[in-house]
GROMACS .gro file of C-alpha atoms in nm:
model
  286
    1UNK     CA    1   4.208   2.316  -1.771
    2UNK     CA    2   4.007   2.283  -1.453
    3UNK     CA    3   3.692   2.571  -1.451
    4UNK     CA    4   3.621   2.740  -1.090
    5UNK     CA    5   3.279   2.636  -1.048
    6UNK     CA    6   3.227   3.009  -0.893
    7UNK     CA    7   3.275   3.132  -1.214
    8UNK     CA    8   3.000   2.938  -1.384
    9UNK     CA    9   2.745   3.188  -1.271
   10UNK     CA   10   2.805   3.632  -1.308
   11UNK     CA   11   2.817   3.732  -0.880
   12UNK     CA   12   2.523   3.906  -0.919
   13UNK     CA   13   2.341   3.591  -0.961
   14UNK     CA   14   2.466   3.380  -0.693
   15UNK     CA   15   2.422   3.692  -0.457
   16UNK     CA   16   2.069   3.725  -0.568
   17UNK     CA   17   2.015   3.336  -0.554
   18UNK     CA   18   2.184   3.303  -0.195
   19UNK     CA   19   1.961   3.561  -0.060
   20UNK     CA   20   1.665   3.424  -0.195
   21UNK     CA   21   1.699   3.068  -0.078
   22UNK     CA   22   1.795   3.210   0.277
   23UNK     CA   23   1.489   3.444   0.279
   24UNK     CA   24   1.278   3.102   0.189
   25UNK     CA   25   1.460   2.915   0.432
   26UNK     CA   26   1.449   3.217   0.735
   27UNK     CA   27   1.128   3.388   0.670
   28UNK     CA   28   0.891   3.089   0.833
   29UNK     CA   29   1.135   3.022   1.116
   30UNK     CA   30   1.155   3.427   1.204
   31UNK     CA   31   0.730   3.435   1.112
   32UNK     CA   32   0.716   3.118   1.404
   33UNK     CA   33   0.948   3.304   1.666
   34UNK     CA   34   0.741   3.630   1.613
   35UNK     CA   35   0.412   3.498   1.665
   36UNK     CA   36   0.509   3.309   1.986
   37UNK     CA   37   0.558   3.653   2.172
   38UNK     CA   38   0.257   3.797   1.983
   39UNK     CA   39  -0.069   3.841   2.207
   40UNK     CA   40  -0.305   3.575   2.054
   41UNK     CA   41  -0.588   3.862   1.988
   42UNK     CA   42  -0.324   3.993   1.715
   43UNK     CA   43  -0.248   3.692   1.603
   44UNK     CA   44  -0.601   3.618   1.536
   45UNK     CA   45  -0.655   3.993   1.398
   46UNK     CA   46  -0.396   3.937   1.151
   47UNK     CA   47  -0.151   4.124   1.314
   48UNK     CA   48   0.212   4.090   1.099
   49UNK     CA   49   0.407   4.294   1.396
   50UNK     CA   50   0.262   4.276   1.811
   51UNK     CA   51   0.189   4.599   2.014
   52UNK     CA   52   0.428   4.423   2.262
   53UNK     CA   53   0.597   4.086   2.325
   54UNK     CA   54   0.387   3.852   2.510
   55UNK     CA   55   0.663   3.600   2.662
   56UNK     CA   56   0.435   3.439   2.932
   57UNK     CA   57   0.305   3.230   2.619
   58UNK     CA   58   0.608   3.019   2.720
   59UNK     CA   59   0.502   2.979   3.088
   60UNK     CA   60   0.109   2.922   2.986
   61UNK     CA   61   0.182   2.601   2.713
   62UNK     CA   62   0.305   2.408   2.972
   63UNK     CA   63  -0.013   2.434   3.182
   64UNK     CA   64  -0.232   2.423   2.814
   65UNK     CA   65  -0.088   2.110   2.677
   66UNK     CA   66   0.157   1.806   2.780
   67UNK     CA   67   0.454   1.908   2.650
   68UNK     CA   68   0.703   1.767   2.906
   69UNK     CA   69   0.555   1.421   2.867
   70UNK     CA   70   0.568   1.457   2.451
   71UNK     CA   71   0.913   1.598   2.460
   72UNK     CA   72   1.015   1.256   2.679
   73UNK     CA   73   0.841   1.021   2.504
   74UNK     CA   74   0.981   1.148   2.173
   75UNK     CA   75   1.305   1.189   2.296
   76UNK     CA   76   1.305   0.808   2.465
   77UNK     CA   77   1.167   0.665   2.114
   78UNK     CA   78   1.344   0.867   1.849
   79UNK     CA   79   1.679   0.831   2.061
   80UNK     CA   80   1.622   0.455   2.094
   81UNK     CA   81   1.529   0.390   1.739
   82UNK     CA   82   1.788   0.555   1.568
   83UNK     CA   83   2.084   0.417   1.832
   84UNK     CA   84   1.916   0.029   1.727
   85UNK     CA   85   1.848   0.125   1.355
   86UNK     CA   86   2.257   0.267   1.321
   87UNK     CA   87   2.418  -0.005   1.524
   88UNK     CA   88   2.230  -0.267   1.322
   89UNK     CA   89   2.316  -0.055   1.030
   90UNK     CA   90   2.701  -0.057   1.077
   91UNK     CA   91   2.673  -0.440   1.124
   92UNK     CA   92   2.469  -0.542   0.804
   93UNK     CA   93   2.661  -0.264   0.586
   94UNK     CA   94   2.982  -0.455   0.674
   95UNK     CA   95   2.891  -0.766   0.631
   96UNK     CA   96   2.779  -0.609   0.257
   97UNK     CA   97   3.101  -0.470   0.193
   98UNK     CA   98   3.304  -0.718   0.267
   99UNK     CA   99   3.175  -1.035   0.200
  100UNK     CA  100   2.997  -1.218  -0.148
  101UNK     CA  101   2.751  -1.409  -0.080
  102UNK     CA  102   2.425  -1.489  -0.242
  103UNK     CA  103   2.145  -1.242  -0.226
  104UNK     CA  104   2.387  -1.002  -0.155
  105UNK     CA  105   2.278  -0.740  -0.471
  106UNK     CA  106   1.909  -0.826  -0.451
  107UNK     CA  107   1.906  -0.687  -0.081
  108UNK     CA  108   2.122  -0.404  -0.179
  109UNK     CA  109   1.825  -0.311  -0.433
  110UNK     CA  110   1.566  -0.401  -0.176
  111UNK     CA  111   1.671  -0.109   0.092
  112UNK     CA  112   1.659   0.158  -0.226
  113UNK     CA  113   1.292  -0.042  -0.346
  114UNK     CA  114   1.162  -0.016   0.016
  115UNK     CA  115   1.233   0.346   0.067
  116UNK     CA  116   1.011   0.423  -0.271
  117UNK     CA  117   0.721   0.262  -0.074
  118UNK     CA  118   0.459   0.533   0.077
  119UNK     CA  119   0.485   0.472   0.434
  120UNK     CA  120   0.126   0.563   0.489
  121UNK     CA  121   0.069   0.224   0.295
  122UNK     CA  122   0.218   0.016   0.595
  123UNK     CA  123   0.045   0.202   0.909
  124UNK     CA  124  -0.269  -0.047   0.885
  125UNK     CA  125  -0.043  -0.393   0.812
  126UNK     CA  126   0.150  -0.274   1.109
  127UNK     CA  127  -0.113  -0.227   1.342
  128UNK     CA  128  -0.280  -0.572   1.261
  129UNK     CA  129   0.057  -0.725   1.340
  130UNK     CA  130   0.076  -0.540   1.651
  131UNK     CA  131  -0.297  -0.598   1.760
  132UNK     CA  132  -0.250  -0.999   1.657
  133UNK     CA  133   0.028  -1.004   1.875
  134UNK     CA  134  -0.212  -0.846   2.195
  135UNK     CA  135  -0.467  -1.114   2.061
  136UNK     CA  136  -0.279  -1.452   1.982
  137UNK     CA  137   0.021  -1.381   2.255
  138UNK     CA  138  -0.149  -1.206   2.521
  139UNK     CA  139   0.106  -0.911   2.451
  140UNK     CA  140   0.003  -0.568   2.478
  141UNK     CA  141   0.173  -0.372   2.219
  142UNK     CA  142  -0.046  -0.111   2.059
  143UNK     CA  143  -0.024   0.196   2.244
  144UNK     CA  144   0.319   0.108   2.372
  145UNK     CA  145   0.656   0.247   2.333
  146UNK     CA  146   0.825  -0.079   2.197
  147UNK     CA  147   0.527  -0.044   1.909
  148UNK     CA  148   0.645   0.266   1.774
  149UNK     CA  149   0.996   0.198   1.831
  150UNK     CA  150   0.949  -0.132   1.598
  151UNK     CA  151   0.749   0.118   1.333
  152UNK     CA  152   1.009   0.358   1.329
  153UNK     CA  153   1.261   0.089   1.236
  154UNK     CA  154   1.115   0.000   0.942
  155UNK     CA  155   1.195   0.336   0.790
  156UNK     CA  156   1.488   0.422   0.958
  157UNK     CA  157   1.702   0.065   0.904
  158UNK     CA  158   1.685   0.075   0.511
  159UNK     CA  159   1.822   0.455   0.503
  160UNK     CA  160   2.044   0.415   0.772
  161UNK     CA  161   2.206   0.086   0.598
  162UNK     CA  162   2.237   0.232   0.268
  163UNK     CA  163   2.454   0.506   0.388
  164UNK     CA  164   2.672   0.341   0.642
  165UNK     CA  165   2.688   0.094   0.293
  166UNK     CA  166   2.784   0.418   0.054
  167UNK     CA  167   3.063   0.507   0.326
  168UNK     CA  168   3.179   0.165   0.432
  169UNK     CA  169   3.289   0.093   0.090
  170UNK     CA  170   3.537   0.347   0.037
  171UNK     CA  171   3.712   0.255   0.357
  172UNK     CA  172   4.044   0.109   0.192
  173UNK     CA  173   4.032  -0.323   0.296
  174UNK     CA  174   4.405  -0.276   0.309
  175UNK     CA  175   4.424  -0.131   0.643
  176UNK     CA  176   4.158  -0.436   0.787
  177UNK     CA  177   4.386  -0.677   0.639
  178UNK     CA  178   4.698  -0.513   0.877
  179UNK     CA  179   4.486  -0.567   1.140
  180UNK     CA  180   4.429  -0.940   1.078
  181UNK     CA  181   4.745  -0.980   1.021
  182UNK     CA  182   4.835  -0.832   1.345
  183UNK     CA  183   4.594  -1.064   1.515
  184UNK     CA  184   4.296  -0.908   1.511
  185UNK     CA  185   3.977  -1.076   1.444
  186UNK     CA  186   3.740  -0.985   1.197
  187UNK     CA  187   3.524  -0.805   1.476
  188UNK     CA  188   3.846  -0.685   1.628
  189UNK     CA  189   3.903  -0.474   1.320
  190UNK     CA  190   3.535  -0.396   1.307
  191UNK     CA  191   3.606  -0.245   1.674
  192UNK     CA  192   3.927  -0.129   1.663
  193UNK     CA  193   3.972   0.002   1.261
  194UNK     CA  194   3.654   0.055   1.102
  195UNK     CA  195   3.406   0.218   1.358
  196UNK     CA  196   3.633   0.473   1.453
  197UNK     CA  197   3.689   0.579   1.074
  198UNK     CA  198   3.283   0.561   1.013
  199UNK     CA  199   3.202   0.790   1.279
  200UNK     CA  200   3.124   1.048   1.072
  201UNK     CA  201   2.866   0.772   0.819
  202UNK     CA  202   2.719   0.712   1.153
  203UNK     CA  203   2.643   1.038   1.279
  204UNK     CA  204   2.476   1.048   0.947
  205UNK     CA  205   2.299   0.759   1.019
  206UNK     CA  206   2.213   0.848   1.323
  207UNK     CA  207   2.096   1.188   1.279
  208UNK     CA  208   1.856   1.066   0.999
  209UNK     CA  209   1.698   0.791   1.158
  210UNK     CA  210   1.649   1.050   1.460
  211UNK     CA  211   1.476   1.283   1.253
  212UNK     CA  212   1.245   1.038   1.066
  213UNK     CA  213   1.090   0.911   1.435
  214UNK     CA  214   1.079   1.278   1.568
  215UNK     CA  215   0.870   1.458   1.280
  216UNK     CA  216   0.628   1.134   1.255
  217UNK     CA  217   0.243   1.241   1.319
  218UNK     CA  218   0.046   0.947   1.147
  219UNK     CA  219   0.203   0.649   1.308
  220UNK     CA  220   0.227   0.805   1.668
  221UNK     CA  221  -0.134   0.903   1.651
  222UNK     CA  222  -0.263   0.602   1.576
  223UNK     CA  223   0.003   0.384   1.763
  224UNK     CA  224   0.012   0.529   2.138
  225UNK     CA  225  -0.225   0.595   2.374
  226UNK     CA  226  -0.225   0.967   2.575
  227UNK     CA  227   0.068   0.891   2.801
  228UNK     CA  228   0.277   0.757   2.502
  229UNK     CA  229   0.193   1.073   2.288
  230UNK     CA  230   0.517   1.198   2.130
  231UNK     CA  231   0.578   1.594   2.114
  232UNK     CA  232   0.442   1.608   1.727
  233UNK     CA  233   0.103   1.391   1.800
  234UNK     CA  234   0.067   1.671   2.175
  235UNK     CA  235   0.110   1.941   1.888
  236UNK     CA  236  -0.174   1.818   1.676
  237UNK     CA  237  -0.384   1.746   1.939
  238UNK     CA  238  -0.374   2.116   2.060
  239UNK     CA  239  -0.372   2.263   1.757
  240UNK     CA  240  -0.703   2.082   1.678
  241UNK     CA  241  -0.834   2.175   2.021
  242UNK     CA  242  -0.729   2.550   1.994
  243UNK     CA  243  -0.952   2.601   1.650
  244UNK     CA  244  -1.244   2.531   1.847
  245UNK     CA  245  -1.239   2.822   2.101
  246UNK     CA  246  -1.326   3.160   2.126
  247UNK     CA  247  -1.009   3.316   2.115
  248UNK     CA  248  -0.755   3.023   1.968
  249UNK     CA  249  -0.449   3.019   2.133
  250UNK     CA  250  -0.193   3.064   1.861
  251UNK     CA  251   0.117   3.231   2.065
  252UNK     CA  252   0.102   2.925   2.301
  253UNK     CA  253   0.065   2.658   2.010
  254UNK     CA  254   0.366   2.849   1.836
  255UNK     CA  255   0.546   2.869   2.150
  256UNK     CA  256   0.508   2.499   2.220
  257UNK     CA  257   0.660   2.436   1.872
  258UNK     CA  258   0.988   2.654   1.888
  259UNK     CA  259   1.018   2.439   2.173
  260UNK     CA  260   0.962   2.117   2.004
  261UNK     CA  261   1.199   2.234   1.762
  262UNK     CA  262   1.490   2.264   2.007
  263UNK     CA  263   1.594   1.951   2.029
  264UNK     CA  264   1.648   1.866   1.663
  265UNK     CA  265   1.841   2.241   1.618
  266UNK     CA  266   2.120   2.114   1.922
  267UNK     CA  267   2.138   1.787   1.735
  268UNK     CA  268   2.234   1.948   1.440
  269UNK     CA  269   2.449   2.197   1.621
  270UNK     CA  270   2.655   1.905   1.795
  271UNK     CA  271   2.682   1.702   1.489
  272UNK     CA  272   2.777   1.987   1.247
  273UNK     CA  273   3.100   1.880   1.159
  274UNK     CA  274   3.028   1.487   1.163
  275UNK     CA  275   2.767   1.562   0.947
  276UNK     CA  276   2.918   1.780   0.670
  277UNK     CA  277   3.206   1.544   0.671
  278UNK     CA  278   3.001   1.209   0.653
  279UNK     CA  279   2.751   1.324   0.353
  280UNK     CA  280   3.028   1.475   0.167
  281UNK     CA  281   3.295   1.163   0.204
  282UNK     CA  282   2.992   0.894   0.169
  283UNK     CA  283   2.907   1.052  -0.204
  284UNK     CA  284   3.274   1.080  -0.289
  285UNK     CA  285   3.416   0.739  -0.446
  286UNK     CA  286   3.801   0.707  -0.392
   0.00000   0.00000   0.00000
């Protein structure tokens, strides 16, 4: 007989274990929202609830640090990372699937081996590579977009093709094989048959590789230069600036990062469904 996994646990439990994983979960992000309208005098007194809401601390960030240019630049590079890392994704994952071919398991076993790797270990092989390439091929590339686009594919590739590779499998072949047999060629079915049933796998993809580039500090402070800052590296910066002065400016710096933060929180909102739908059908094998 099959056992409701709600009845595994008494409901006072999984009441008392809901609320207390939301309350871990909500108590930082309501903590972050409260001290961005908090006067930065109370902040820095200690203050847990403000005399009154001080909402011009969204008004004065934008004059205190370069936000608009860190929002665009992470935006440009996170957006065009994860768009190269799932399209390439989608491609190698099918040739995976559906071909045999030597070296087919030992790269399979590579993508899970290279995501084990500390990727603090690679930040100074990297940035040789990129500063040989200034030196030997007169091509500037440290401090550049393309430079931390190219980083940011090194993570995001071997995630992204291991779960467009966990979802492209339990596609059924049977329905390619109508296609081909109605024509099609084997990119026709890629086109027409199999990227419109991986949409959700690439969302997944997608959404991943987006958040790995937009939550990087160490690579994008030591790969751009001030007008290539991305919104995380502008964050540090101030908040390193801010511990300095007289009165740090802690409303502002928490302002600036609920902003930061909106981005990533519409992502998710967009891509709710896709993304319930892809992790839960990528871990299920038919």
């Amino acid at each position: 007989m099959k056992r409701d996994p709600h009845a595994i646990l008494p409901p006072a439990v999984r009441v008392g274990a809901t609320v207390l994983i939301t309350a871990f979960a909500a108590v930082p992000v309501l903590f972050l929202l409260l001290m961005s309208v908090t006067p930065d005098h109370e902040v820095a007194g200690g203050t847990l609830w403000p005399t009154r809401f001080a909402f011009e601390n969204y008004l004065l960030m934008w004059e205190t640090v370069e936000l608009t240019t860190g929002l665009a630049n992470s935006l440009v590079i996170s957006l065009l990372a994860a768009v190269i890392a799932t399209v390439f994704a989608v491609g190698t994952a099918y040739c995976l699937t559906r071909f045999v071919f030597v070296g087919r398991r030992a790269y399979l076993a590579s993508l899970v081996t290279l995501q084990s790797v500390p990727h603090v270990m690679l930040l100074l092989p990297l940035f040789m590579v990129f500063a040989s390439a200034g030196a030997y091929l007169g091509l500037s590339v440290v401090g550049t977009r393309t430079a931390m686009v190219i980083t940011y594919l090194t993570f995001a590739l071997p995630l992204a093709t291991w779960v467009m590779v966990t979802y492209l499998d339990k596609i059924p072949r049977t329905l390619e094989e109508a296609g081909l047999i109605d024509g099609l060629s084997r990119f026709g079915t890629l086109v027409r048959i199999v990227l419109p049933l991986a949409w959700p796998g690439m969302v997944v993809a997608l959404v991943f590789s987006f958040l790995s580039s937009w939550n990087d500090v160490v690579f994008a402070s030591v790969l751009s230069r001030p007008s290539t800052r991305t919104a995380a590296v502008q964050l540090h910066v101030f908040a390193q600036s801010v511990e300095g002065g007289a009165l740090p400016l802690y409303g502002q710096l928490m302002g600036a990062s609920v902003v930061s933060a909106v981005p990533v929180i519409v992502l998710y909102l967009v891509f709710q469904r896709h993304l319930v739908s892809g992790l839960t059908s990528g871990g299920v094998k038919s």
